[in-house]
């Protein structure tokens, strides 16, 4: 053995010892443990986006993104109320996750390649398939986005909306003036005060923002959808157990809809003889245990928030003020693309 090989072996052994003394896996591989010890989930959400994450008159958080947090809390702790919500703007949301200030981010965030590869994060699935659109004043007479050349467009800093906007105008050789805003609130205000002629954002958000304008009917959403915006919960890289837990909680909600398991019928589901239902609700198999949870983890989640379809309808669908049709977010068996791998 050469001197050099010996030295490198000693070095490797020393490093191994250091890791062992430091307590094994990196700090980030401890999210589930930390949540259990703390007794609550730290979830990053939006700052006030109707249907996705906003506070009602009693300061209770509601919305589709909020319900994903609650479902995860119910799956882990058996109680959907055990969530601490941190409202975050677009620019600071990923820092909050990277720094460990939150355990997960559930805030109308688009799954893109660089948000995983460059930011060290992972999207756990798609909670809402969206796309970017444009909102204009009806009086402008515009009926296609191709008439927007030279207009001033409000877009929120640090979003995919800002990037897609520039791409779309460039591809169509239209001059563009961007008015960069910090929050949805600022964006709406600038548009209201006619500092911009157009609002651009994910279409679901345009529905939400339009409702907050003085006379919603005086504004139209143009037909073009210029991008893919798959929105979903995000976690840090390096904690596979936590990634699986968030991912499979979302899939459990979607599978529950497919199997007809609803919050009001969860007790029947617990008595079901259907093997698919039994695996989902934990009366068969050890699927919860494999996640580090109780075997009825998915039953707890569905009891707390309802299945995916119930969450959708209540917050953004036909039972809500937004009234957005299911579209792409219908199950794959109903003409949409929501498709969850099986619990098996
Ligand atoms: N999905 C896009 C856009 C997300 C985004 O932050 N959009 C703004 C436009 S209105 C928003 O939702 N703001 C809500 C808030 O600030 O609470 C992304 O991930 O970059």
Coordinates of C-alpha atoms and ligand atoms in Angstrom, one line a residue:
X1 CA 0.0 0.0 0.0
X2 CA 1.4 3.3 -1.0
X3 CA 1.8 6.2 1.4
X4 CA -0.8 8.1 -0.5
X5 CA -3.4 5.3 -0.5
X6 CA -2.9 4.9 3.3
X7 CA -3.3 8.6 3.9
X8 CA -6.6 8.6 1.9
X9 CA -7.9 5.6 3.8
X10 CA -7.2 7.3 7.1
X11 CA -8.9 10.4 5.8
X12 CA -12.0 8.4 4.7
X13 CA -12.2 6.6 8.1
X14 CA -11.9 10.0 9.9
X15 CA -14.7 11.4 7.8
X16 CA -16.9 8.4 8.5
X17 CA -16.2 8.7 12.2
X18 CA -17.1 12.4 12.1
X19 CA -20.4 11.6 10.4
X20 CA -21.2 8.9 13.0
X21 CA -20.4 11.3 15.9
X22 CA -22.4 14.1 14.3
X23 CA -25.4 11.7 14.4
X24 CA -25.9 10.1 11.0
X25 CA -28.1 11.5 8.4
X26 CA -28.1 15.2 7.5
X27 CA -30.4 17.6 9.4
X28 CA -32.8 17.8 6.6
X29 CA -33.6 14.0 6.8
X30 CA -35.4 14.7 10.0
X31 CA -38.5 16.6 8.9
X32 CA -41.1 14.0 10.0
X33 CA -39.4 13.6 13.4
X34 CA -39.3 17.4 13.9
X35 CA -43.0 17.7 13.0
X36 CA -43.9 15.0 15.4
X37 CA -41.8 16.5 18.2
X38 CA -43.2 20.0 17.6
X39 CA -46.7 18.7 17.3
X40 CA -47.5 20.9 14.3
X41 CA -46.6 21.3 10.7
X42 CA -45.0 24.5 9.4
X43 CA -46.6 25.1 6.0
X44 CA -45.8 28.0 3.6
X45 CA -48.8 29.4 1.8
X46 CA -49.8 32.4 -0.3
X47 CA -50.6 35.8 1.2
X48 CA -54.2 36.0 0.2
X49 CA -55.2 34.2 -2.9
X50 CA -58.9 33.4 -2.9
X51 CA -59.6 29.7 -3.4
X52 CA -56.0 28.7 -2.8
X53 CA -54.8 30.3 0.4
X54 CA -56.6 33.2 2.1
X55 CA -57.9 34.0 5.6
X56 CA -61.7 34.3 6.2
X57 CA -63.4 36.8 8.4
X58 CA -62.4 34.8 11.5
X59 CA -58.7 34.6 10.4
X60 CA -59.1 31.0 9.5
X61 CA -57.0 29.9 6.6
X62 CA -58.9 28.3 3.7
X63 CA -58.2 27.2 0.2
X64 CA -57.0 24.3 -1.9
X65 CA -53.3 24.8 -1.0
X66 CA -54.2 25.2 2.7
X67 CA -56.2 21.9 2.6
X68 CA -53.1 20.1 1.3
X69 CA -51.3 21.3 4.4
X70 CA -54.2 20.3 6.6
X71 CA -54.3 16.8 5.0
X72 CA -50.6 16.3 5.6
X73 CA -51.0 17.4 9.3
X74 CA -54.0 15.1 9.7
X75 CA -52.1 12.2 8.2
X76 CA -49.2 12.7 10.6
X77 CA -50.7 14.1 13.7
X78 CA -54.4 13.0 13.4
X79 CA -55.5 16.7 13.5
X80 CA -55.9 19.1 10.6
X81 CA -55.7 22.0 12.9
X82 CA -52.1 21.4 13.9
X83 CA -50.6 23.6 11.2
X84 CA -48.8 26.8 11.5
X85 CA -49.3 28.8 8.3
X86 CA -46.6 31.1 7.0
X87 CA -47.8 33.5 4.3
X88 CA -45.0 34.1 1.7
X89 CA -44.6 36.2 -1.3
X90 CA -43.4 34.9 -4.6
X91 CA -39.8 36.1 -4.1
X92 CA -39.2 34.7 -0.7
X93 CA -41.1 31.4 -0.8
X94 CA -38.2 29.1 -1.9
X95 CA -35.8 30.6 0.6
X96 CA -38.2 29.9 3.4
X97 CA -38.2 26.2 2.4
X98 CA -34.4 26.0 1.8
X99 CA -33.7 27.6 5.2
X100 CA -36.0 25.2 7.1
X101 CA -38.4 27.9 8.2
X102 CA -41.2 25.8 6.8
X103 CA -41.5 22.0 6.4
X104 CA -43.3 22.3 3.1
X105 CA -44.5 24.9 0.6
X106 CA -48.1 24.7 -0.7
X107 CA -48.4 28.0 -2.5
X108 CA -49.5 28.1 -6.1
X109 CA -46.0 27.3 -7.2
X110 CA -45.2 25.9 -10.6
X111 CA -43.1 22.8 -11.0
X112 CA -40.2 23.7 -13.2
X113 CA -36.9 22.0 -13.9
X114 CA -34.6 24.7 -12.4
X115 CA -36.7 24.9 -9.2
X116 CA -35.6 21.4 -8.6
X117 CA -32.1 21.3 -10.2
X118 CA -30.9 24.8 -9.2
X119 CA -32.8 25.4 -5.9
X120 CA -32.4 21.9 -4.5
X121 CA -36.1 21.4 -4.1
X122 CA -38.6 18.7 -5.2
X123 CA -42.2 18.9 -6.2
X124 CA -44.2 16.2 -4.6
X125 CA -46.9 16.1 -7.3
X126 CA -49.5 18.3 -9.0
X127 CA -52.4 19.6 -7.0
X128 CA -53.7 21.9 -9.7
X129 CA -52.9 21.9 -13.4
X130 CA -52.9 25.5 -14.5
X131 CA -51.7 27.7 -17.3
X132 CA -50.9 31.4 -17.7
X133 CA -53.5 33.9 -19.1
X134 CA -54.3 37.6 -19.4
X135 CA -56.9 39.7 -17.8
X136 CA -58.0 43.0 -19.5
X137 CA -60.7 45.6 -19.1
X138 CA -63.7 44.7 -21.3
X139 CA -63.8 48.3 -22.6
X140 CA -60.3 47.7 -24.2
X141 CA -62.1 45.7 -26.9
X142 CA -59.3 43.1 -27.0
X143 CA -60.4 39.6 -27.6
X144 CA -57.1 37.9 -28.2
X145 CA -53.7 38.3 -26.6
X146 CA -52.2 39.0 -29.9
X147 CA -53.7 42.5 -29.7
X148 CA -51.7 43.3 -26.5
X149 CA -48.5 44.6 -28.2
X150 CA -47.3 47.9 -26.7
X151 CA -49.6 47.5 -23.6
X152 CA -48.3 47.8 -20.1
X153 CA -48.6 44.4 -18.3
X154 CA -48.5 43.9 -14.5
X155 CA -46.6 40.8 -13.5
X156 CA -45.3 39.6 -10.1
X157 CA -41.6 39.5 -9.5
X158 CA -40.0 36.1 -9.1
X159 CA -42.7 34.2 -10.8
X160 CA -42.8 32.0 -14.0
X161 CA -45.5 34.5 -15.1
X162 CA -42.9 37.2 -15.6
X163 CA -40.7 34.9 -17.7
X164 CA -43.4 33.4 -19.9
X165 CA -44.7 36.9 -20.5
X166 CA -41.4 38.1 -22.0
X167 CA -41.2 34.9 -24.0
X168 CA -44.7 35.2 -25.5
X169 CA -44.3 38.8 -26.5
X170 CA -40.9 38.1 -28.0
X171 CA -42.1 35.1 -29.9
X172 CA -44.9 37.1 -31.4
X173 CA -42.7 40.1 -32.0
X174 CA -44.9 42.4 -29.9
X175 CA -43.4 45.3 -27.9
X176 CA -43.8 44.9 -24.2
X177 CA -43.8 47.1 -21.1
X178 CA -43.7 45.2 -17.9
X179 CA -44.7 46.8 -14.6
X180 CA -43.1 44.5 -12.0
X181 CA -45.1 44.2 -8.8
X182 CA -44.2 42.5 -5.5
X183 CA -47.5 41.0 -4.4
X184 CA -50.9 40.0 -5.8
X185 CA -52.4 43.0 -3.8
X186 CA -50.0 45.4 -5.5
X187 CA -50.7 43.9 -8.8
X188 CA -54.5 44.4 -8.4
X189 CA -54.0 47.9 -7.1
X190 CA -51.8 48.9 -10.0
X191 CA -54.3 47.5 -12.5
X192 CA -57.2 49.2 -10.7
X193 CA -55.4 52.5 -10.8
X194 CA -54.8 51.9 -14.6
X195 CA -51.0 51.9 -14.1
X196 CA -51.2 48.7 -16.3
X197 CA -53.6 47.7 -19.0
X198 CA -53.2 44.0 -18.5
X199 CA -52.8 41.6 -15.6
X200 CA -51.0 38.3 -16.2
X201 CA -50.8 35.3 -14.0
X202 CA -51.9 31.7 -13.7
X203 CA -55.5 31.6 -15.0
X204 CA -56.9 30.4 -11.6
X205 CA -55.4 33.5 -10.0
X206 CA -56.9 35.7 -12.6
X207 CA -60.3 34.3 -11.6
X208 CA -59.5 35.0 -8.0
X209 CA -58.2 38.6 -8.6
X210 CA -61.1 39.5 -10.9
X211 CA -63.6 38.7 -8.0
X212 CA -61.8 41.3 -5.9
X213 CA -62.1 44.1 -8.5
X214 CA -64.9 46.6 -8.1
X215 CA -67.0 45.3 -10.9
X216 CA -65.7 41.9 -11.9
X217 CA -68.0 41.8 -15.0
X218 CA -66.1 44.7 -16.5
X219 CA -63.0 42.5 -17.0
X220 CA -62.4 39.6 -19.2
X221 CA -59.9 36.7 -19.3
X222 CA -58.6 36.3 -22.8
X223 CA -58.8 32.8 -24.4
X224 CA -55.0 32.2 -24.8
X225 CA -53.3 30.0 -22.3
X226 CA -49.6 30.6 -22.9
X227 CA -47.9 28.2 -20.6
X228 CA -48.0 25.0 -18.6
X229 CA -48.3 25.8 -14.8
X230 CA -48.4 22.5 -12.9
X231 CA -48.9 23.8 -9.3
X232 CA -48.0 21.5 -6.4
X233 CA -46.5 21.1 -2.9
X234 CA -42.7 21.5 -2.6
X235 CA -40.2 20.0 -0.2
X236 CA -36.4 20.2 0.2
X237 CA -34.1 17.6 -1.4
X238 CA -32.4 15.2 0.9
X239 CA -35.3 13.9 2.9
X240 CA -36.9 11.0 0.9
X241 CA -39.1 9.9 3.7
X242 CA -40.7 13.4 3.9
X243 CA -40.9 13.7 0.1
X244 CA -42.8 10.3 0.0
X245 CA -45.1 11.4 2.8
X246 CA -46.2 14.6 1.1
X247 CA -46.4 12.9 -2.3
X248 CA -48.5 10.0 -1.1
X249 CA -50.8 12.1 0.9
X250 CA -51.7 14.1 -2.2
X251 CA -52.0 10.8 -4.2
X252 CA -54.2 9.3 -1.4
X253 CA -56.6 12.3 -1.8
X254 CA -56.8 11.7 -5.5
X255 CA -57.1 7.9 -5.1
X256 CA -59.9 8.5 -2.6
X257 CA -61.9 10.4 -5.2
X258 CA -61.4 7.7 -7.7
X259 CA -62.5 5.0 -5.2
X260 CA -65.5 7.1 -4.1
X261 CA -64.2 7.5 -0.6
X262 CA -65.4 10.8 0.8
X263 CA -65.1 12.5 4.2
X264 CA -68.7 11.8 5.0
X265 CA -68.4 8.1 4.1
X266 CA -65.0 7.4 5.7
X267 CA -66.5 5.2 8.4
X268 CA -68.2 3.0 5.7
X269 CA -64.9 2.9 3.9
X270 CA -63.2 1.6 7.1
X271 CA -65.7 -1.4 6.9
X272 CA -65.3 -1.9 3.1
X273 CA -64.5 -5.3 1.6
X274 CA -63.0 -3.7 -1.5
X275 CA -59.2 -4.4 -1.4
X276 CA -58.4 -1.1 -3.1
X277 CA -60.4 0.8 -0.5
X278 CA -58.9 -1.4 2.3
X279 CA -55.3 -0.6 1.3
X280 CA -56.1 3.1 1.1
X281 CA -57.8 3.4 4.5
X282 CA -55.3 1.0 6.2
X283 CA -57.5 -1.9 7.1
X284 CA -55.2 -4.0 4.9
X285 CA -51.4 -3.7 4.6
X286 CA -48.8 -1.6 6.3
X287 CA -48.7 1.3 4.0
X288 CA -48.9 4.0 6.7
X289 CA -46.2 2.3 8.8
X290 CA -43.9 2.3 5.7
X291 CA -44.3 6.1 5.7
X292 CA -43.5 6.4 9.4
X293 CA -47.2 7.0 10.2
X294 CA -50.3 5.1 11.6
X295 CA -51.9 2.8 9.0
X296 CA -55.0 4.9 8.9
X297 CA -53.0 7.9 7.7
X298 CA -55.0 8.4 4.5
X299 CA -58.3 7.8 6.2
X300 CA -57.4 10.6 8.7
X301 CA -56.5 12.9 5.8
X302 CA -59.7 12.3 3.9
X303 CA -61.8 12.6 7.0
X304 CA -60.3 16.0 7.7
X305 CA -60.4 17.6 4.2
X306 CA -62.4 15.4 2.0
X307 CA -61.0 13.7 -1.1
X308 CA -59.4 15.7 -3.9
X309 CA -62.7 16.3 -5.7
X310 CA -64.3 17.6 -2.5
X311 CA -61.3 19.9 -1.9
X312 CA -61.5 21.2 -5.5
X313 CA -65.2 21.8 -5.5
X314 CA -65.3 23.5 -2.1
X315 CA -62.4 25.9 -2.8
X316 CA -62.3 26.6 -6.5
X317 CA -65.0 24.6 -8.2
X318 CA -68.7 25.0 -8.7
X319 CA -69.4 25.1 -5.0
X320 CA -67.1 28.1 -4.6
X321 CA -67.2 31.8 -5.7
X322 CA -64.5 31.1 -8.3
X323 CA -66.6 28.4 -10.0
X324 CA -63.7 27.1 -12.2
X325 CA -64.7 24.0 -14.2
X326 CA -62.6 20.9 -13.4
X327 CA -61.1 20.8 -16.9
X328 CA -57.6 19.3 -16.7
X329 CA -58.1 18.7 -13.0
X330 CA -60.8 16.1 -13.5
X331 CA -59.7 12.5 -12.9
X332 CA -58.3 10.7 -15.8
X333 CA -61.4 8.5 -15.8
X334 CA -63.5 11.6 -16.3
X335 CA -61.6 13.3 -19.1
X336 CA -59.0 15.1 -17.1
X337 CA -55.3 14.3 -16.3
X338 CA -55.4 13.8 -12.5
X339 CA -54.0 10.3 -12.1
X340 CA -52.5 8.9 -9.0
X341 CA -50.4 5.7 -8.8
X342 CA -52.0 2.9 -6.8
X343 CA -51.6 2.3 -3.1
X344 CA -50.2 -1.3 -3.3
Ligands
LIG1 N1 -47.3 29.8 -10.5 C1 -46.4 30.9 -10.7 C2 -46.9 32.2 -10.2 C3 -47.1 32.2 -8.7 C4 -47.4 33.6 -8.1 O1 -46.9 33.9 -7.0 N2 -48.4 34.3 -8.6 C5 -48.8 35.5 -8.0 C6 -49.6 36.3 -9.0 S1 -51.2 36.9 -8.5 C7 -49.6 35.2 -6.7 O2 -50.2 34.2 -6.7 N3 -49.6 35.9 -5.7 C8 -50.3 35.5 -4.6 C9 -49.7 36.1 -3.3 O3 -48.8 36.9 -3.4 O4 -50.2 35.6 -2.3 C10 -45.0 30.6 -10.1 O5 -44.9 29.6 -9.4 O6 -44.1 31.4 -10.3

